[in-house]
Tab-separated table of C-alpha atoms in Angstrom:
chain	number	residue	atom	x	y	z
A	20	MET	CA	22.678	-8.452	2.147
A	21	GLU	CA	23.953	-9.685	-1.376
A	22	ASP	CA	21.273	-12.406	-1.481
A	23	LYS	CA	18.670	-9.963	-1.829
A	24	ALA	CA	19.689	-8.864	-5.156
A	25	CYS	CA	19.385	-12.724	-6.529
A	26	PRO	CA	16.269	-14.397	-6.552
A	27	PHE	CA	14.075	-11.417	-8.104
A	28	LYS	CA	14.145	-8.370	-9.862
A	29	ILE	CA	12.773	-4.968	-8.064
A	30	ILE	CA	11.395	-1.990	-10.353
A	31	SER	CA	10.541	0.999	-8.104
A	32	GLY	CA	7.471	2.978	-9.556
A	33	SER	CA	8.965	5.995	-8.209
A	34	SER	CA	11.845	8.682	-9.441
A	35	SER	CA	11.853	10.169	-5.783
A	36	MET	CA	15.350	10.320	-4.570
A	37	ALA	CA	14.440	9.564	-0.993
A	38	ARG	CA	12.467	6.360	-1.981
A	39	ARG	CA	15.662	5.653	-4.123
A	40	LYS	CA	17.812	6.133	-1.276
A	41	MET	CA	15.938	3.913	1.310
A	42	LEU	CA	15.360	1.152	-1.120
A	43	ALA	CA	19.095	1.325	-1.651
A	44	GLU	CA	19.607	1.457	2.079
A	45	MET	CA	17.672	-1.788	2.340
A	46	GLY	CA	20.116	-3.646	0.213
A	47	TYR	CA	18.127	-3.894	-3.367
A	48	GLU	CA	18.988	-3.397	-6.584
A	49	PHE	CA	16.360	-1.772	-8.579
A	50	THR	CA	15.530	-0.297	-11.668
A	51	ILE	CA	13.107	2.816	-12.018
A	52	MET	CA	10.179	3.432	-14.084
A	53	SER	CA	7.773	6.497	-13.245
A	54	ALA	CA	4.290	6.442	-13.808
A	55	ASP	CA	2.401	8.905	-16.134
A	56	ILE	CA	-0.951	9.335	-13.739
A	57	ASP	CA	-3.068	12.775	-13.049
A	58	GLU	CA	-2.914	12.323	-9.557
A	59	LYS	CA	-5.165	15.446	-8.781
A	60	GLY	CA	-7.691	13.503	-10.810
A	61	ILE	CA	-8.000	10.772	-8.424
A	62	ARG	CA	-10.015	11.807	-4.975
A	63	LYS	CA	-11.242	9.772	-1.974
A	64	GLU	CA	-12.690	10.609	1.139
A	65	LYS	CA	-10.075	9.247	3.345
A	66	PRO	CA	-6.107	9.632	3.114
A	67	GLU	CA	-5.647	6.252	3.771
A	68	GLU	CA	-7.779	5.222	0.772
A	69	LEU	CA	-6.246	8.312	-1.608
A	70	VAL	CA	-2.732	6.971	-0.843
A	71	ILE	CA	-3.591	3.369	-1.845
A	72	ALA	CA	-5.961	4.464	-5.185
A	73	LEU	CA	-2.781	6.742	-5.904
A	74	ALA	CA	-0.288	3.652	-5.651
A	75	GLU	CA	-2.577	1.413	-7.642
A	76	ALA	CA	-2.724	4.088	-10.416
A	77	LYS	CA	0.692	4.333	-10.490
A	78	ALA	CA	1.247	0.567	-10.493
A	79	ASP	CA	-1.459	0.039	-13.395
A	80	SER	CA	0.299	2.772	-15.352
A	81	ILE	CA	3.636	0.855	-15.068
A	82	VAL	CA	2.264	-2.618	-15.674
A	83	SER	CA	0.631	-1.287	-18.957
A	84	LYS	CA	3.972	0.237	-20.051
A	85	LEU	CA	5.544	-3.050	-19.135
A	86	GLN	CA	3.368	-4.865	-21.368
A	87	THR	CA	3.778	-2.895	-24.325
A	88	ILE	CA	7.577	-3.434	-23.938
A	89	ASN	CA	7.827	-7.210	-23.034
A	90	ASN	CA	6.063	-10.251	-21.875
A	91	GLN	CA	6.636	-11.154	-18.027
A	92	GLU	CA	6.225	-14.617	-19.065
A	93	LYS	CA	9.663	-15.110	-20.538
A	94	ASP	CA	11.344	-14.138	-17.152
A	95	GLU	CA	12.716	-16.890	-15.048
A	96	ILE	CA	12.795	-15.038	-12.010
A	97	PRO	CA	9.832	-12.783	-10.498
A	98	THR	CA	9.666	-9.400	-10.868
A	99	ILE	CA	8.453	-7.405	-8.023
A	100	LEU	CA	6.744	-3.721	-8.643
A	101	ILE	CA	6.519	-1.220	-6.008
A	102	ALA	CA	4.730	1.492	-5.783
A	103	ALA	CA	4.106	4.058	-2.889
A	104	ASP	CA	2.743	7.450	-2.165
A	105	THR	CA	2.430	9.698	0.481
A	106	VAL	CA	0.194	12.681	1.882
A	107	VAL	CA	0.305	15.132	4.923
A	108	VAL	CA	-3.061	15.424	6.831
A	109	TYR	CA	-3.049	18.776	8.617
A	110	GLU	CA	-5.852	19.669	10.755
A	111	GLY	CA	-8.151	17.055	9.004
A	112	ALA	CA	-7.238	18.273	5.564
A	113	VAL	CA	-5.196	16.330	3.153
A	114	ARG	CA	-1.647	17.867	1.692
A	115	GLU	CA	-0.135	17.182	-1.555
A	116	LYS	CA	2.894	18.691	-2.928
A	117	PRO	CA	2.387	22.471	-2.704
A	118	ALA	CA	1.531	24.332	-5.936
A	119	ASN	CA	3.982	27.131	-5.523
A	120	GLU	CA	6.386	28.995	-3.035
A	121	LYS	CA	3.294	30.592	-1.486
A	122	GLU	CA	1.531	27.636	-0.537
A	123	ALA	CA	4.540	26.234	0.681
A	124	ARG	CA	5.284	28.578	2.813
A	125	GLU	CA	1.688	28.683	4.275
A	126	PHE	CA	1.935	24.918	4.562
A	127	ILE	CA	5.310	25.358	6.986
A	128	LYS	CA	4.060	28.331	8.884
A	129	GLY	CA	1.073	26.132	9.800
A	130	TYR	CA	3.280	23.219	10.989
A	131	SER	CA	5.470	25.659	13.511
A	132	GLY	CA	4.620	24.933	16.918
A	133	GLY	CA	1.971	22.437	15.959
A	134	HIS	CA	1.933	19.008	14.254
A	135	ALA	CA	0.929	17.368	11.182
A	136	ALA	CA	0.529	13.346	10.214
A	137	THR	CA	1.819	11.612	7.093
A	138	VAL	CA	-0.059	8.613	5.658
A	139	GLY	CA	2.001	6.333	3.085
A	140	SER	CA	1.037	3.545	1.309
A	141	VAL	CA	3.370	0.659	-0.396
A	142	LEU	CA	1.933	-1.479	-2.904
A	143	VAL	CA	3.687	-4.251	-4.193
A	144	THR	CA	3.015	-6.379	-7.184
A	145	ASN	CA	4.586	-9.560	-8.183
A	146	LEU	CA	4.358	-9.312	-12.069
A	147	LYS	CA	4.922	-13.107	-12.719
A	148	THR	CA	2.113	-14.603	-10.564
A	149	GLY	CA	-0.180	-11.293	-10.333
A	150	PHE	CA	-0.229	-11.379	-6.641
A	151	ARG	CA	-0.668	-7.624	-5.253
A	152	LYS	CA	-0.969	-6.358	-2.014
A	153	GLY	CA	-0.860	-2.682	-0.252
A	154	GLU	CA	-1.037	-1.287	2.901
A	155	TRP	CA	-0.444	2.042	4.617
A	156	ASP	CA	1.294	3.563	7.481
A	157	MET	CA	0.976	6.534	9.579
A	158	VAL	CA	3.035	8.947	11.496
A	159	GLU	CA	2.474	11.687	13.677
A	160	VAL	CA	5.172	14.897	13.457
A	161	TYR	CA	5.254	17.641	16.210
A	162	PHE	CA	7.298	20.639	15.970
A	163	HIS	CA	8.874	23.504	17.650
A	164	GLU	CA	8.314	27.018	16.605
A	165	ILE	CA	10.091	27.226	13.160
A	166	PRO	CA	11.500	30.890	12.661
A	167	ASP	CA	10.504	32.539	9.652
A	168	VAL	CA	13.687	33.069	8.441
A	169	VAL	CA	14.315	29.192	8.367
A	170	ILE	CA	11.210	28.739	6.634
A	171	GLU	CA	12.413	31.642	4.090
A	172	LYS	CA	15.800	29.557	3.439
A	173	LEU	CA	13.699	26.293	3.274
A	174	ILE	CA	11.501	27.829	0.275
A	175	GLU	CA	14.897	29.186	-1.089
A	176	ASP	CA	16.385	25.674	-1.077
A	177	GLY	CA	13.293	24.426	-3.013
A	178	THR	CA	13.236	20.768	-1.803
A	179	VAL	CA	9.669	21.505	0.413
A	180	LEU	CA	7.944	22.415	-2.976
A	181	HIS	CA	8.433	18.613	-4.316
A	182	VAL	CA	7.469	16.606	-1.258
A	183	ALA	CA	3.596	15.901	0.115
A	184	GLY	CA	2.441	18.939	2.297
A	185	GLY	CA	5.854	20.649	1.975
A	186	LEU	CA	6.726	18.366	4.898
A	187	ILE	CA	10.389	17.388	5.539
A	188	ILE	CA	12.058	16.241	8.757
A	189	GLU	CA	15.493	15.011	7.608
A	190	HIS	CA	16.505	18.497	6.162
A	191	PRO	CA	19.559	20.088	8.308
A	192	LEU	CA	17.617	23.243	8.441
A	193	ILE	CA	14.492	21.713	9.811
A	194	LYS	CA	15.810	18.764	11.584
A	195	PRO	CA	16.554	21.300	15.115
A	196	TYR	CA	12.562	22.110	15.128
A	197	VAL	CA	11.163	18.947	14.751
A	198	LYS	CA	10.144	18.064	18.342
A	199	GLN	CA	9.092	14.198	17.855
A	200	VAL	CA	8.261	11.717	15.292
A	201	VAL	CA	5.793	9.286	16.427
A	202	GLY	CA	6.279	6.478	14.038
A	203	THR	CA	9.417	5.936	11.516
A	204	THR	CA	11.282	8.601	9.829
A	205	ASP	CA	11.468	6.241	6.644
A	206	SER	CA	7.692	6.490	6.395
A	207	VAL	CA	7.666	10.261	6.691
A	208	MET	CA	10.256	10.218	3.673
A	209	GLY	CA	7.828	8.162	1.582
A	210	LEU	CA	8.940	4.574	1.937
A	211	PRO	CA	8.080	2.400	5.152
A	212	LYS	CA	10.891	0.060	5.462
A	213	ALA	CA	9.379	-2.696	7.201
A	214	LEU	CA	6.410	-2.455	5.706
A	215	THR	CA	7.835	-2.834	2.262
A	216	GLU	CA	10.036	-5.649	3.487
A	217	LYS	CA	7.051	-7.388	4.856
A	218	LEU	CA	4.970	-7.135	1.668
A	219	ILE	CA	7.846	-8.248	-0.582
A	220	LYS	CA	8.067	-11.329	1.536
A	221	GLU	CA	4.482	-12.054	1.023
A	222	ALA	CA	4.521	-11.441	-2.568
A	223	LEU	CA	7.112	-13.758	-3.071
């Protein structure tokens, strides 16, 4: 595990707690830089195209910030920038973070006894060589009926307001109502680990 930290540096282009946790679980040390982008200003027809475009915009924003701070060429070891984005697809419509509690409530009520999919991207940029590659991953999540009282507690807790589609599966309140996850839970949480590992290897 320890050797992962040595040959290269990692910058995570996301301040999301879940993504930070997953990168740490993968054994990486990293610094965090968040991107200043207008996510709503980026629109694409397909969710797969949207999450890649959003990750690219995040990476571009961070690269331009870094260029004003320092010149990468001076660095002996490569720096890998990881940008990611996730959206939820429900009945063909793309859902991003809920605008408010009312929308979050509507979202979760829709998942009750039904299902949704998450589409997540990972984009890796080697800041030393300029290599960049992004891929996406899709996961289907099926739910049992979610009681209204549980939905209200989730809204009160507030976590659902900060995630795509108000969709969480790891929270103790919602876990008993998750019927099946077709794909990996880490992808639903915002960072598919296997895909991230693969892209880091390719970038080096």
